[in-house]
């Protein structure tokens, strides 16, 4: 089967850089995505890695290493509005997507 | 503006009643999904559909049913067979070639009393 592991909580200071890790187990693999969800809201897509390496989108970057079954989301220049839950998601064949349990990020002033 | 709508935002039902949650999208996406989210948890896939008149079970399909009669619409029925239906339900859609980028509706919070 497929499974993903993320830390349950991360705390960082405004203006700092934070890394949220995601390790996974899968027999088939089509890419690792990241989503942000504010309390009570809908998840919004942040980034997707199909290949090994770093993808950068503004203040957000995502990294994937298939050989290590590992990825991370990097948030730079943290802002208070970045306080939210972040989910990694594994894309498998046939449109089936498995989400991790999420990492709650607290940004402190 | 293109997007996904879900209605209602909050829904209360008595135990033993079936309830249908609405999901409509005008993004011209072929694929649609239903997820369940419990407090402090990730999203779990209930059903998904790649094309009209076809759908597949996800990881937690028991006690749920769906239909896909139109490309724009993918309603979810929570039946009385679902043992613990109180949850936050999220509908999503994606293009066929970009299913790793899903667009989500605002969600329906279902409470069964």
Tab-separated table of N, CA, C and O in Angstrom, chain A residues 37-93:
chain	number	residue	atom	x	y	z
A	37	UNK	N	-3.772	24.379	3.860
A	37	UNK	CA	-5.170	24.504	4.304
A	37	UNK	C	-5.215	25.346	5.569
A	37	UNK	O	-4.651	24.977	6.593
A	38	UNK	N	-5.940	26.483	5.488
A	38	UNK	CA	-6.205	27.275	6.673
A	38	UNK	C	-7.403	26.682	7.402
A	38	UNK	O	-8.245	26.000	6.810
A	39	UNK	N	-7.469	26.953	8.710
A	39	UNK	CA	-8.536	26.385	9.540
A	39	UNK	C	-9.907	26.649	8.928
A	39	UNK	O	-10.250	27.793	8.633
A	40	UNK	N	-10.683	25.601	8.757
A	40	UNK	CA	-12.038	25.733	8.247
A	40	UNK	C	-12.133	25.941	6.751
A	40	UNK	O	-13.242	26.052	6.212
A	41	UNK	N	-10.984	26.014	6.083
A	41	UNK	CA	-10.988	26.304	4.657
A	41	UNK	C	-10.711	25.094	3.797
A	41	UNK	O	-10.549	23.982	4.294
A	42	UNK	N	-10.636	25.333	2.514
A	42	UNK	CA	-10.341	24.273	1.558
A	42	UNK	C	-8.841	24.204	1.304
A	42	UNK	O	-8.144	25.217	1.351
A	43	UNK	N	-8.315	23.029	1.038
A	43	UNK	CA	-6.902	22.933	0.641
A	43	UNK	C	-6.664	23.664	-0.671
A	43	UNK	O	-7.510	23.653	-1.569
A	44	UNK	N	-5.507	24.299	-0.776
A	44	UNK	CA	-5.107	24.925	-2.032
A	44	UNK	C	-3.750	24.360	-2.451
A	44	UNK	O	-2.868	24.152	-1.623
A	45	UNK	N	-3.631	24.122	-3.734
A	45	UNK	CA	-2.425	23.520	-4.292
A	45	UNK	C	-1.252	24.485	-4.192
A	45	UNK	O	-1.375	25.678	-4.488
A	46	UNK	N	-0.076	23.972	-3.768
A	46	UNK	CA	1.129	24.793	-3.677
A	46	UNK	C	2.169	24.386	-4.712
A	46	UNK	O	2.741	25.249	-5.398
A	47	UNK	N	2.436	23.087	-4.802
A	47	UNK	CA	3.592	22.671	-5.592
A	47	UNK	C	3.493	21.189	-5.928
A	47	UNK	O	2.807	20.433	-5.233
A	48	UNK	N	4.209	20.805	-6.984
A	48	UNK	CA	4.212	19.406	-7.418
A	48	UNK	C	5.592	19.039	-7.934
A	48	UNK	O	6.202	19.798	-8.693
A	49	UNK	N	6.083	17.878	-7.502
A	49	UNK	CA	7.351	17.350	-7.997
A	49	UNK	C	7.112	16.003	-8.660
A	49	UNK	O	6.686	15.054	-8.010
A	50	UNK	N	7.381	15.943	-9.935
A	50	UNK	CA	7.328	14.670	-10.645
A	50	UNK	C	8.718	14.038	-10.704
A	50	UNK	O	8.853	12.808	-10.738
A	51	UNK	N	9.721	14.891	-10.716
A	51	UNK	CA	11.097	14.433	-10.831
A	51	UNK	C	11.896	14.851	-9.600
A	51	UNK	O	11.501	15.764	-8.871
A	52	UNK	N	13.028	14.214	-9.396
A	52	UNK	CA	13.918	14.587	-8.300
A	52	UNK	C	14.391	16.027	-8.471
A	52	UNK	O	14.587	16.500	-9.594
A	53	UNK	N	14.565	16.685	-7.331
A	53	UNK	CA	15.117	18.025	-7.378
A	53	UNK	C	14.197	19.041	-6.742
A	53	UNK	O	13.225	18.696	-6.075
A	54	UNK	N	14.541	20.292	-6.966
A	54	UNK	CA	13.866	21.405	-6.320
A	54	UNK	C	12.968	22.138	-7.297
A	54	UNK	O	13.372	22.437	-8.416
A	55	UNK	N	11.744	22.423	-6.862
A	55	UNK	CA	10.814	23.254	-7.621
A	55	UNK	C	10.563	24.516	-6.802
A	55	UNK	O	10.228	24.426	-5.632
A	56	UNK	N	10.725	25.678	-7.426
A	56	UNK	CA	10.557	26.923	-6.690
A	56	UNK	C	9.376	27.715	-7.225
A	56	UNK	O	9.234	27.880	-8.448
A	57	UNK	N	8.541	28.196	-6.296
A	57	UNK	CA	7.402	29.038	-6.656
A	57	UNK	C	7.323	30.162	-5.637
A	57	UNK	O	6.701	30.016	-4.585
A	58	UNK	N	7.975	31.279	-5.951
A	58	UNK	CA	7.955	32.406	-5.032
A	58	UNK	C	8.641	32.060	-3.721
A	58	UNK	O	9.766	31.567	-3.699
A	59	UNK	N	7.939	32.259	-2.597
A	59	UNK	CA	8.525	31.979	-1.280
A	59	UNK	C	8.510	30.483	-0.946
A	59	UNK	O	9.089	30.065	0.044
A	60	UNK	N	7.831	29.696	-1.766
A	60	UNK	CA	7.691	28.271	-1.498
A	60	UNK	C	8.569	27.470	-2.463
A	60	UNK	O	8.620	27.750	-3.656
A	61	UNK	N	9.218	26.446	-1.917
A	61	UNK	CA	9.982	25.509	-2.741
A	61	UNK	C	9.652	24.107	-2.277
A	61	UNK	O	9.354	23.887	-1.094
A	62	UNK	N	9.708	23.158	-3.195
A	62	UNK	CA	9.485	21.770	-2.808
A	62	UNK	C	10.570	20.911	-3.415
A	62	UNK	O	11.030	21.163	-4.538
A	63	UNK	N	10.971	19.911	-2.661
A	63	UNK	CA	12.077	19.051	-3.055
A	63	UNK	C	11.642	17.600	-3.019
A	63	UNK	O	10.835	17.200	-2.175
A	64	UNK	N	12.177	16.813	-3.930
A	64	UNK	CA	11.868	15.383	-3.964
A	64	UNK	C	13.133	14.577	-4.207
A	64	UNK	O	13.945	14.931	-5.068
A	65	UNK	N	13.265	13.486	-3.449
A	65	UNK	CA	14.321	12.499	-3.688
A	65	UNK	C	13.647	11.130	-3.742
A	65	UNK	O	13.261	10.577	-2.712
A	66	UNK	N	13.499	10.580	-4.913
A	66	UNK	CA	12.849	9.279	-5.063
A	66	UNK	C	13.681	8.169	-4.431
A	66	UNK	O	13.129	7.251	-3.838
A	67	UNK	N	14.998	8.268	-4.521
A	67	UNK	CA	15.843	7.209	-3.975
A	67	UNK	C	15.720	7.127	-2.461
A	67	UNK	O	15.878	6.056	-1.869
A	68	UNK	N	15.405	8.256	-1.825
A	68	UNK	CA	15.249	8.296	-0.373
A	68	UNK	C	13.784	8.245	0.050
A	68	UNK	O	13.485	8.278	1.254
A	69	UNK	N	12.858	8.204	-0.904
A	69	UNK	CA	11.407	8.252	-0.620
A	69	UNK	C	11.101	9.403	0.324
A	69	UNK	O	10.433	9.247	1.360
A	70	UNK	N	11.543	10.573	-0.074
A	70	UNK	CA	11.527	11.720	0.837
A	70	UNK	C	11.302	13.006	0.047
A	70	UNK	O	11.818	13.168	-1.070
A	71	UNK	N	10.552	13.888	0.639
A	71	UNK	CA	10.369	15.208	0.050
A	71	UNK	C	10.213	16.229	1.152
A	71	UNK	O	10.029	15.894	2.329
A	72	UNK	N	10.334	17.478	0.792
A	72	UNK	CA	10.068	18.529	1.775
A	72	UNK	C	9.526	19.771	1.100
A	72	UNK	O	9.710	19.993	-0.100
A	73	UNK	N	8.845	20.566	1.904
A	73	UNK	CA	8.352	21.882	1.494
A	73	UNK	C	9.143	22.906	2.286
A	73	UNK	O	9.280	22.789	3.503
A	74	UNK	N	9.662	23.891	1.588
A	74	UNK	CA	10.466	24.937	2.216
A	74	UNK	C	9.720	26.255	2.092
A	74	UNK	O	9.336	26.654	0.980
A	75	UNK	N	9.488	26.906	3.200
A	75	UNK	CA	8.821	28.200	3.196
A	75	UNK	C	9.818	29.257	3.681
A	75	UNK	O	10.370	29.142	4.769
A	76	UNK	N	10.023	30.271	2.862
A	76	UNK	CA	10.978	31.322	3.207
A	76	UNK	C	10.234	32.602	3.576
A	76	UNK	O	9.057	32.780	3.231
A	77	UNK	N	10.946	33.477	4.287
A	77	UNK	CA	10.389	34.782	4.683
A	77	UNK	C	8.990	34.599	5.276
A	77	UNK	O	8.010	35.196	4.809
A	78	UNK	N	8.927	33.760	6.289
A	78	UNK	CA	7.638	33.404	6.861
A	78	UNK	C	6.817	34.623	7.258
A	78	UNK	O	7.333	35.599	7.816
A	79	UNK	N	5.520	34.519	6.975
A	79	UNK	CA	4.567	35.555	7.355
A	79	UNK	C	3.513	34.929	8.260
A	79	UNK	O	3.282	33.715	8.229
A	80	UNK	N	2.853	35.778	9.029
A	80	UNK	CA	1.829	35.273	9.959
A	80	UNK	C	0.749	34.506	9.191
A	80	UNK	O	0.213	33.506	9.684
A	81	UNK	N	0.454	34.945	7.978
A	81	UNK	CA	-0.602	34.298	7.198
A	81	UNK	C	-0.219	32.885	6.740
A	81	UNK	O	-1.059	32.141	6.242
A	82	UNK	N	1.057	32.526	6.908
A	82	UNK	CA	1.486	31.172	6.551
A	82	UNK	C	1.093	30.155	7.614
A	82	UNK	O	1.249	28.943	7.402
A	83	UNK	N	0.597	30.616	8.747
A	83	UNK	CA	0.110	29.690	9.781
A	83	UNK	C	-1.075	28.921	9.207
A	83	UNK	O	-2.119	29.504	8.886
A	84	UNK	N	-0.889	27.621	9.069
A	84	UNK	CA	-1.880	26.769	8.416
A	84	UNK	C	-1.411	25.326	8.534
A	84	UNK	O	-0.352	25.052	9.107
A	85	UNK	N	-2.202	24.415	7.982
A	85	UNK	CA	-1.770	23.012	7.874
A	85	UNK	C	-1.261	22.764	6.469
A	85	UNK	O	-1.812	23.308	5.496
A	86	UNK	N	-0.226	21.953	6.381
A	86	UNK	CA	0.390	21.642	5.094
A	86	UNK	C	0.384	20.128	4.900
A	86	UNK	O	0.797	19.367	5.789
A	87	UNK	N	-0.103	19.714	3.739
A	87	UNK	CA	-0.241	18.292	3.452
A	87	UNK	C	0.623	17.914	2.257
A	87	UNK	O	0.604	18.606	1.232
A	88	UNK	N	1.351	16.813	2.389
A	88	UNK	CA	1.951	16.224	1.203
A	88	UNK	C	0.979	15.167	0.686
A	88	UNK	O	0.183	14.604	1.447
A	89	UNK	N	1.009	14.941	-0.615
A	89	UNK	CA	0.072	14.015	-1.241
A	89	UNK	C	0.785	13.232	-2.321
A	89	UNK	O	1.524	13.801	-3.132
A	90	UNK	N	0.524	11.935	-2.327
A	90	UNK	CA	1.203	11.034	-3.253
A	90	UNK	C	0.264	10.692	-4.397
A	90	UNK	O	-0.865	10.221	-4.167
A	91	UNK	N	0.711	10.946	-5.607
A	91	UNK	CA	-0.088	10.598	-6.775
A	91	UNK	C	0.255	9.214	-7.244
A	91	UNK	O	1.413	8.924	-7.534
A	92	UNK	N	-0.768	8.384	-7.337
A	92	UNK	CA	-0.546	7.040	-7.842
A	92	UNK	C	-1.181	6.883	-9.197
A	92	UNK	O	-1.620	7.845	-9.805
A	93	UNK	N	-1.273	5.705	-9.691
A	93	UNK	CA	-1.893	5.480	-10.977
A	93	UNK	C	-3.399	5.624	-10.895
A	93	UNK	O	-3.986	5.442	-9.848
